[in-house]
């Protein structure tokens, strides 16, 4: 244990695709949450941990708040609502647009109801002019008395020191919550499954990835130091299975190559990755299947 004397638990909330996972990864300094340009990439609450001088920050990256269309969607929205409630402060991440959407209004309402300290984080400031930013600040200032408003670029890393300084004001005295060498509370198996899913999101066309889940059947270190991983990609339709495998297995091979490189970095070991594809029709509305994939409360 280091010289940590205080901690701050911060939930990062916002609608889909505003950059919550990118911001979490930037703040932690390591990739703990998968990232893609498709909405609703994050399905569960992911914890990122950063030790900075005498303060331990615990960031809760949440799914984007959206109108659920399936049982999985209901679960994701429940995760957001619960995460907003039980933290030292909430960071509402928004795009630099001067009108406030329904998802933002709903999150501001939850922040008000919970009476929790909050910071408005305006992301993607590298995409707008300074005067446009002022209009965004004005619109949100009228909606809620945020404790601070910090413009950042999560992609470029701009404004993050100022943001951490602001978060530190909400820290409470007490022992550190996680060991020094921990950057996330996700089990290794979950990180591996999520990495495979990230590559599918990156490679596949629009409608297929949201119906994909990844199950790790086996993961073990061999005597020669190689980590052997057998994973199954579950999709909802036979036609999707064909797309995921690709012509002569090309898409599945590409997915495996990209995922293996990332997993080797995460585990610090050489990896043998074996991928299979199975159809589980409509699993997003099946409570048993969702629990199987880690998306349901016990």
Short mmCIF file of C-alpha atoms in Angstrom, two decimals:
data_model
loop_
_atom_site.label_atom_id
_atom_site.label_comp_id
_atom_site.label_asym_id
_atom_site.label_seq_id
_atom_site.Cartn_x
_atom_site.Cartn_y
_atom_site.Cartn_z
CA UNK A 1 0.00 0.00 0.00
CA UNK A 2 1.22 3.50 -0.81
CA UNK A 3 0.60 6.80 0.93
CA UNK A 4 -3.07 7.02 -0.01
CA UNK A 5 -5.07 8.91 2.63
CA UNK A 6 -8.30 9.66 0.77
CA UNK A 7 -10.47 8.39 -2.05
CA UNK A 8 -13.09 9.67 -4.46
CA UNK A 9 -15.65 7.44 -6.19
CA UNK A 10 -16.83 9.18 -9.37
CA UNK A 11 -19.49 7.89 -11.76
CA UNK A 12 -19.10 8.92 -15.38
CA UNK A 13 -22.54 9.17 -16.97
CA UNK A 14 -23.98 10.39 -20.25
CA UNK A 15 -25.88 9.25 -23.27
CA UNK A 16 -24.42 6.69 -25.69
CA UNK A 17 -21.32 7.59 -27.70
CA UNK A 18 -20.21 10.73 -25.85
CA UNK A 19 -16.83 9.20 -24.97
CA UNK A 20 -17.27 7.80 -21.44
CA UNK A 21 -15.05 4.76 -21.98
CA UNK A 22 -12.39 6.81 -23.80
CA UNK A 23 -12.36 9.25 -20.86
CA UNK A 24 -12.15 6.42 -18.29
CA UNK A 25 -9.21 4.83 -20.13
CA UNK A 26 -7.44 8.21 -20.44
CA UNK A 27 -7.86 8.99 -16.74
CA UNK A 28 -6.65 5.55 -15.65
CA UNK A 29 -3.78 5.62 -18.15
CA UNK A 30 -4.56 2.07 -19.28
CA UNK A 31 -7.29 0.47 -21.33
CA UNK A 32 -9.89 -0.86 -18.88
CA UNK A 33 -13.05 -0.26 -20.92
CA UNK A 34 -13.62 -1.27 -24.52
CA UNK A 35 -14.19 1.54 -26.97
CA UNK A 36 -15.99 1.70 -30.30
CA UNK A 37 -17.76 4.34 -32.37
CA UNK A 38 -21.02 2.40 -32.06
CA UNK A 39 -23.46 3.42 -29.32
CA UNK A 40 -24.14 1.20 -26.30
CA UNK A 41 -20.69 -0.40 -26.36
CA UNK A 42 -20.46 -0.56 -22.56
CA UNK A 43 -23.05 -2.94 -21.09
CA UNK A 44 -22.06 -3.18 -17.45
CA UNK A 45 -20.46 -0.90 -14.91
CA UNK A 46 -16.70 -0.92 -15.33
CA UNK A 47 -14.38 0.33 -12.62
CA UNK A 48 -11.15 2.14 -13.46
CA UNK A 49 -8.69 2.96 -10.67
CA UNK A 50 -6.06 5.72 -10.55
CA UNK A 51 -3.70 6.60 -7.69
CA UNK A 52 -2.54 10.24 -7.84
CA UNK A 53 -0.33 11.42 -5.01
CA UNK A 54 -2.34 10.79 -1.80
CA UNK A 55 -5.70 10.23 -3.50
CA UNK A 56 -7.20 7.11 -5.03
CA UNK A 57 -9.79 7.80 -7.72
CA UNK A 58 -12.33 5.11 -8.54
CA UNK A 59 -14.11 5.82 -11.83
CA UNK A 60 -17.34 4.02 -12.69
CA UNK A 61 -17.80 3.93 -16.45
CA UNK A 62 -21.48 3.28 -17.17
CA UNK A 63 -23.58 2.29 -20.19
CA UNK A 64 -25.07 5.20 -22.12
CA UNK A 65 -28.56 6.16 -20.98
CA UNK A 66 -30.95 5.24 -23.78
CA UNK A 67 -34.51 4.02 -24.30
CA UNK A 68 -34.27 0.26 -23.75
CA UNK A 69 -35.61 -2.06 -26.46
CA UNK A 70 -34.75 -5.37 -24.82
CA UNK A 71 -34.17 -6.98 -21.44
CA UNK A 72 -30.46 -6.24 -21.89
CA UNK A 73 -31.37 -2.59 -22.46
CA UNK A 74 -33.43 -2.54 -19.25
CA UNK A 75 -30.46 -3.98 -17.36
CA UNK A 76 -28.09 -1.34 -18.79
CA UNK A 77 -30.39 1.53 -17.78
CA UNK A 78 -30.73 0.04 -14.28
CA UNK A 79 -26.92 -0.02 -14.00
CA UNK A 80 -26.79 3.70 -14.85
CA UNK A 81 -29.48 4.64 -12.34
CA UNK A 82 -27.86 2.67 -9.52
CA UNK A 83 -24.38 4.02 -10.29
CA UNK A 84 -25.55 7.64 -10.17
CA UNK A 85 -26.96 7.09 -6.69
CA UNK A 86 -24.09 5.78 -4.59
CA UNK A 87 -20.97 7.86 -5.33
CA UNK A 88 -19.00 10.83 -4.02
CA UNK A 89 -19.67 12.78 -7.23
CA UNK A 90 -21.05 12.36 -10.73
CA UNK A 91 -19.38 13.53 -13.91
CA UNK A 92 -21.97 14.23 -16.60
CA UNK A 93 -20.19 13.87 -19.92
CA UNK A 94 -21.77 15.75 -22.81
CA UNK A 95 -20.91 16.74 -26.36
CA UNK A 96 -20.30 20.44 -27.17
CA UNK A 97 -23.88 21.05 -28.30
CA UNK A 98 -25.88 23.92 -26.81
CA UNK A 99 -29.23 22.15 -26.53
CA UNK A 100 -29.88 19.63 -23.75
CA UNK A 101 -31.30 16.29 -24.87
CA UNK A 102 -33.76 14.03 -22.99
CA UNK A 103 -31.00 11.68 -21.74
CA UNK A 104 -29.06 14.62 -20.28
CA UNK A 105 -32.23 16.06 -18.73
CA UNK A 106 -32.99 12.69 -17.13
CA UNK A 107 -29.44 12.40 -15.72
CA UNK A 108 -29.49 15.98 -14.38
CA UNK A 109 -32.80 15.14 -12.68
CA UNK A 110 -31.22 12.07 -11.02
CA UNK A 111 -28.24 14.15 -9.87
CA UNK A 112 -30.63 16.72 -8.38
CA UNK A 113 -32.78 14.07 -6.68
CA UNK A 114 -29.72 12.38 -5.20
CA UNK A 115 -28.27 15.71 -4.09
CA UNK A 116 -24.85 14.52 -5.24
CA UNK A 117 -22.00 16.84 -6.19
CA UNK A 118 -21.57 16.98 -9.95
CA UNK A 119 -19.15 18.17 -12.58
CA UNK A 120 -20.23 18.90 -16.13
CA UNK A 121 -17.55 17.58 -18.46
CA UNK A 122 -17.84 18.91 -22.01
CA UNK A 123 -16.00 16.46 -24.25
CA UNK A 124 -14.75 16.73 -27.85
CA UNK A 125 -13.75 20.40 -27.45
CA UNK A 126 -11.22 19.86 -30.25
CA UNK A 127 -14.19 19.77 -32.66
CA UNK A 128 -15.68 23.24 -31.93
CA UNK A 129 -14.72 26.92 -31.72
CA UNK A 130 -14.34 28.68 -28.35
CA UNK A 131 -17.45 30.83 -28.84
CA UNK A 132 -19.58 27.73 -29.52
CA UNK A 133 -18.34 26.32 -26.22
CA UNK A 134 -19.64 29.36 -24.32
CA UNK A 135 -23.17 28.66 -25.56
CA UNK A 136 -22.93 25.06 -24.29
CA UNK A 137 -21.72 26.26 -20.87
CA UNK A 138 -24.57 28.79 -20.70
CA UNK A 139 -27.25 26.22 -21.58
CA UNK A 140 -26.11 23.70 -18.95
CA UNK A 141 -25.52 26.37 -16.29
CA UNK A 142 -29.20 27.27 -16.56
CA UNK A 143 -30.26 23.63 -16.21
CA UNK A 144 -28.28 22.86 -13.04
CA UNK A 145 -25.84 24.46 -10.60
CA UNK A 146 -22.89 22.15 -11.34
CA UNK A 147 -19.99 22.31 -8.88
CA UNK A 148 -17.70 22.84 -11.85
CA UNK A 149 -17.72 22.84 -15.64
CA UNK A 150 -14.59 21.42 -17.27
CA UNK A 151 -14.06 21.29 -21.04
CA UNK A 152 -11.90 18.33 -22.15
CA UNK A 153 -10.82 16.29 -25.13
CA UNK A 154 -10.74 12.67 -23.95
CA UNK A 155 -9.26 11.64 -27.29
CA UNK A 156 -6.35 14.06 -27.07
CA UNK A 157 -6.03 14.12 -23.28
CA UNK A 158 -6.67 17.88 -22.94
CA UNK A 159 -8.11 19.24 -19.67
CA UNK A 160 -7.68 16.01 -17.69
CA UNK A 161 -5.38 17.44 -14.98
CA UNK A 162 -7.92 20.19 -14.29
CA UNK A 163 -10.65 17.55 -14.18
CA UNK A 164 -8.74 15.42 -11.65
CA UNK A 165 -8.06 18.52 -9.51
CA UNK A 166 -11.81 19.12 -9.47
CA UNK A 167 -12.63 15.49 -8.63
CA UNK A 168 -10.15 15.56 -5.76
CA UNK A 169 -12.30 18.17 -3.99
CA UNK A 170 -14.93 15.43 -3.46
CA UNK A 171 -12.46 12.93 -1.96
CA UNK A 172 -13.11 11.62 1.54
CA UNK A 173 -10.45 10.84 4.13
CA UNK A 174 -9.95 7.14 4.70
CA UNK A 175 -8.02 4.04 3.65
CA UNK A 176 -7.54 3.20 0.00
CA UNK A 177 -10.24 1.03 -1.53
CA UNK A 178 -8.11 -1.02 -3.96
CA UNK A 179 -4.50 -2.30 -3.93
CA UNK A 180 -1.77 -0.18 -5.56
CA UNK A 181 -1.32 -2.34 -8.65
CA UNK A 182 -5.00 -2.64 -9.54
CA UNK A 183 -6.37 -0.61 -12.48
CA UNK A 184 -9.78 -2.30 -12.73
CA UNK A 185 -12.00 -4.65 -10.72
CA UNK A 186 -12.98 -6.63 -13.80
CA UNK A 187 -11.99 -10.29 -13.68
CA UNK A 188 -9.47 -11.26 -16.37
CA UNK A 189 -12.02 -13.50 -18.09
CA UNK A 190 -14.43 -10.58 -18.42
CA UNK A 191 -11.72 -8.31 -19.86
CA UNK A 192 -10.81 -10.97 -22.40
CA UNK A 193 -14.46 -11.47 -23.42
CA UNK A 194 -14.95 -7.71 -23.72
CA UNK A 195 -11.82 -7.35 -25.86
CA UNK A 196 -13.11 -9.95 -28.32
CA UNK A 197 -16.46 -8.12 -28.41
CA UNK A 198 -14.70 -4.81 -29.03
CA UNK A 199 -13.03 -6.23 -32.15
CA UNK A 200 -16.39 -7.50 -33.41
CA UNK A 201 -17.87 -4.02 -32.90
CA UNK A 202 -14.96 -2.58 -34.87
CA UNK A 203 -15.11 -5.05 -37.77
CA UNK A 204 -18.81 -5.80 -38.22
CA UNK A 205 -21.58 -3.91 -39.92
CA UNK A 206 -24.14 -1.98 -37.96
CA UNK A 207 -26.92 -4.37 -36.92
CA UNK A 208 -24.89 -7.46 -36.05
CA UNK A 209 -22.68 -6.40 -33.09
CA UNK A 210 -25.44 -5.50 -30.64
CA UNK A 211 -26.68 -9.08 -30.81
CA UNK A 212 -23.26 -10.47 -29.94
CA UNK A 213 -22.05 -11.82 -26.61
CA UNK A 214 -18.81 -13.63 -25.81
CA UNK A 215 -18.43 -16.54 -23.40
CA UNK A 216 -15.00 -17.73 -22.22
CA UNK A 217 -15.23 -21.54 -22.12
CA UNK A 218 -11.68 -22.13 -20.91
CA UNK A 219 -8.71 -19.99 -19.96
CA UNK A 220 -5.58 -21.54 -18.52
CA UNK A 221 -1.84 -20.96 -18.42
CA UNK A 222 0.16 -23.83 -19.88
CA UNK A 223 3.53 -25.01 -18.57
CA UNK A 224 5.34 -23.27 -21.44
CA UNK A 225 3.88 -19.90 -20.28
CA UNK A 226 1.34 -19.68 -23.11
CA UNK A 227 -2.21 -18.77 -22.04
CA UNK A 228 -4.74 -20.94 -23.85
CA UNK A 229 -8.17 -19.34 -24.31
CA UNK A 230 -11.25 -20.98 -25.85
CA UNK A 231 -14.10 -18.52 -26.42
CA UNK A 232 -17.52 -18.74 -28.03
CA UNK A 233 -19.12 -15.81 -29.83
CA UNK A 234 -22.90 -15.99 -29.51
CA UNK A 235 -25.14 -14.24 -32.03
CA UNK A 236 -28.90 -14.11 -32.50
CA UNK A 237 -29.36 -15.29 -36.11
CA UNK A 238 -27.88 -17.81 -38.52
CA UNK A 239 -27.34 -15.03 -41.04
CA UNK A 240 -25.27 -13.17 -38.42
CA UNK A 241 -23.19 -16.30 -37.83
CA UNK A 242 -22.21 -16.30 -41.50
CA UNK A 243 -21.20 -12.64 -41.33
CA UNK A 244 -19.11 -13.15 -38.17
CA UNK A 245 -17.27 -16.12 -39.69
CA UNK A 246 -16.89 -14.40 -43.07
CA UNK A 247 -15.83 -15.85 -46.41
CA UNK A 248 -13.53 -18.83 -45.80
CA UNK A 249 -13.41 -17.84 -42.11
CA UNK A 250 -11.64 -14.53 -42.91
CA UNK A 251 -13.68 -12.32 -40.56
CA UNK A 252 -13.33 -14.67 -37.60
CA UNK A 253 -9.58 -14.95 -38.26
CA UNK A 254 -9.22 -11.14 -38.34
CA UNK A 255 -11.25 -10.82 -35.11
CA UNK A 256 -9.00 -13.38 -33.44
CA UNK A 257 -5.78 -11.68 -34.58
CA UNK A 258 -6.81 -8.22 -33.35
CA UNK A 259 -8.19 -9.56 -30.05
CA UNK A 260 -5.11 -11.73 -29.39
CA UNK A 261 -2.75 -8.75 -29.73
CA UNK A 262 -4.74 -6.76 -27.15
CA UNK A 263 -5.17 -9.71 -24.79
CA UNK A 264 -1.42 -10.41 -24.86
CA UNK A 265 -0.83 -6.81 -23.78
CA UNK A 266 -3.42 -7.11 -20.99
CA UNK A 267 -2.08 -10.41 -19.65
CA UNK A 268 1.61 -9.81 -20.34
CA UNK A 269 1.86 -13.28 -21.90
CA UNK A 270 1.67 -15.04 -25.25
CA UNK A 271 -1.86 -16.19 -26.01
CA UNK A 272 -3.41 -19.01 -28.04
CA UNK A 273 -6.96 -17.89 -28.87
CA UNK A 274 -9.53 -20.31 -30.25
CA UNK A 275 -12.85 -18.77 -31.36
CA UNK A 276 -16.15 -20.51 -32.14
CA UNK A 277 -19.49 -19.04 -33.22
CA UNK A 278 -22.91 -20.26 -32.03
CA UNK A 279 -26.46 -19.02 -32.51
CA UNK A 280 -28.59 -18.26 -29.42
CA UNK A 281 -31.77 -16.73 -30.75
CA UNK A 282 -33.01 -13.59 -29.01
CA UNK A 283 -30.61 -14.02 -26.04
CA UNK A 284 -30.99 -10.30 -25.20
CA UNK A 285 -34.49 -11.04 -23.94
CA UNK A 286 -33.60 -14.32 -22.23
CA UNK A 287 -32.91 -13.91 -18.52
CA UNK A 288 -30.97 -17.17 -18.25
CA UNK A 289 -28.70 -16.34 -21.19
CA UNK A 290 -28.11 -12.81 -19.95
CA UNK A 291 -27.05 -14.10 -16.56
CA UNK A 292 -24.74 -16.51 -18.34
CA UNK A 293 -23.01 -13.57 -20.03
CA UNK A 294 -22.83 -11.57 -16.80
CA UNK A 295 -25.57 -9.06 -17.65
CA UNK A 296 -28.12 -9.82 -14.96
CA UNK A 297 -28.39 -9.43 -11.21
CA UNK A 298 -28.28 -12.60 -9.19
#
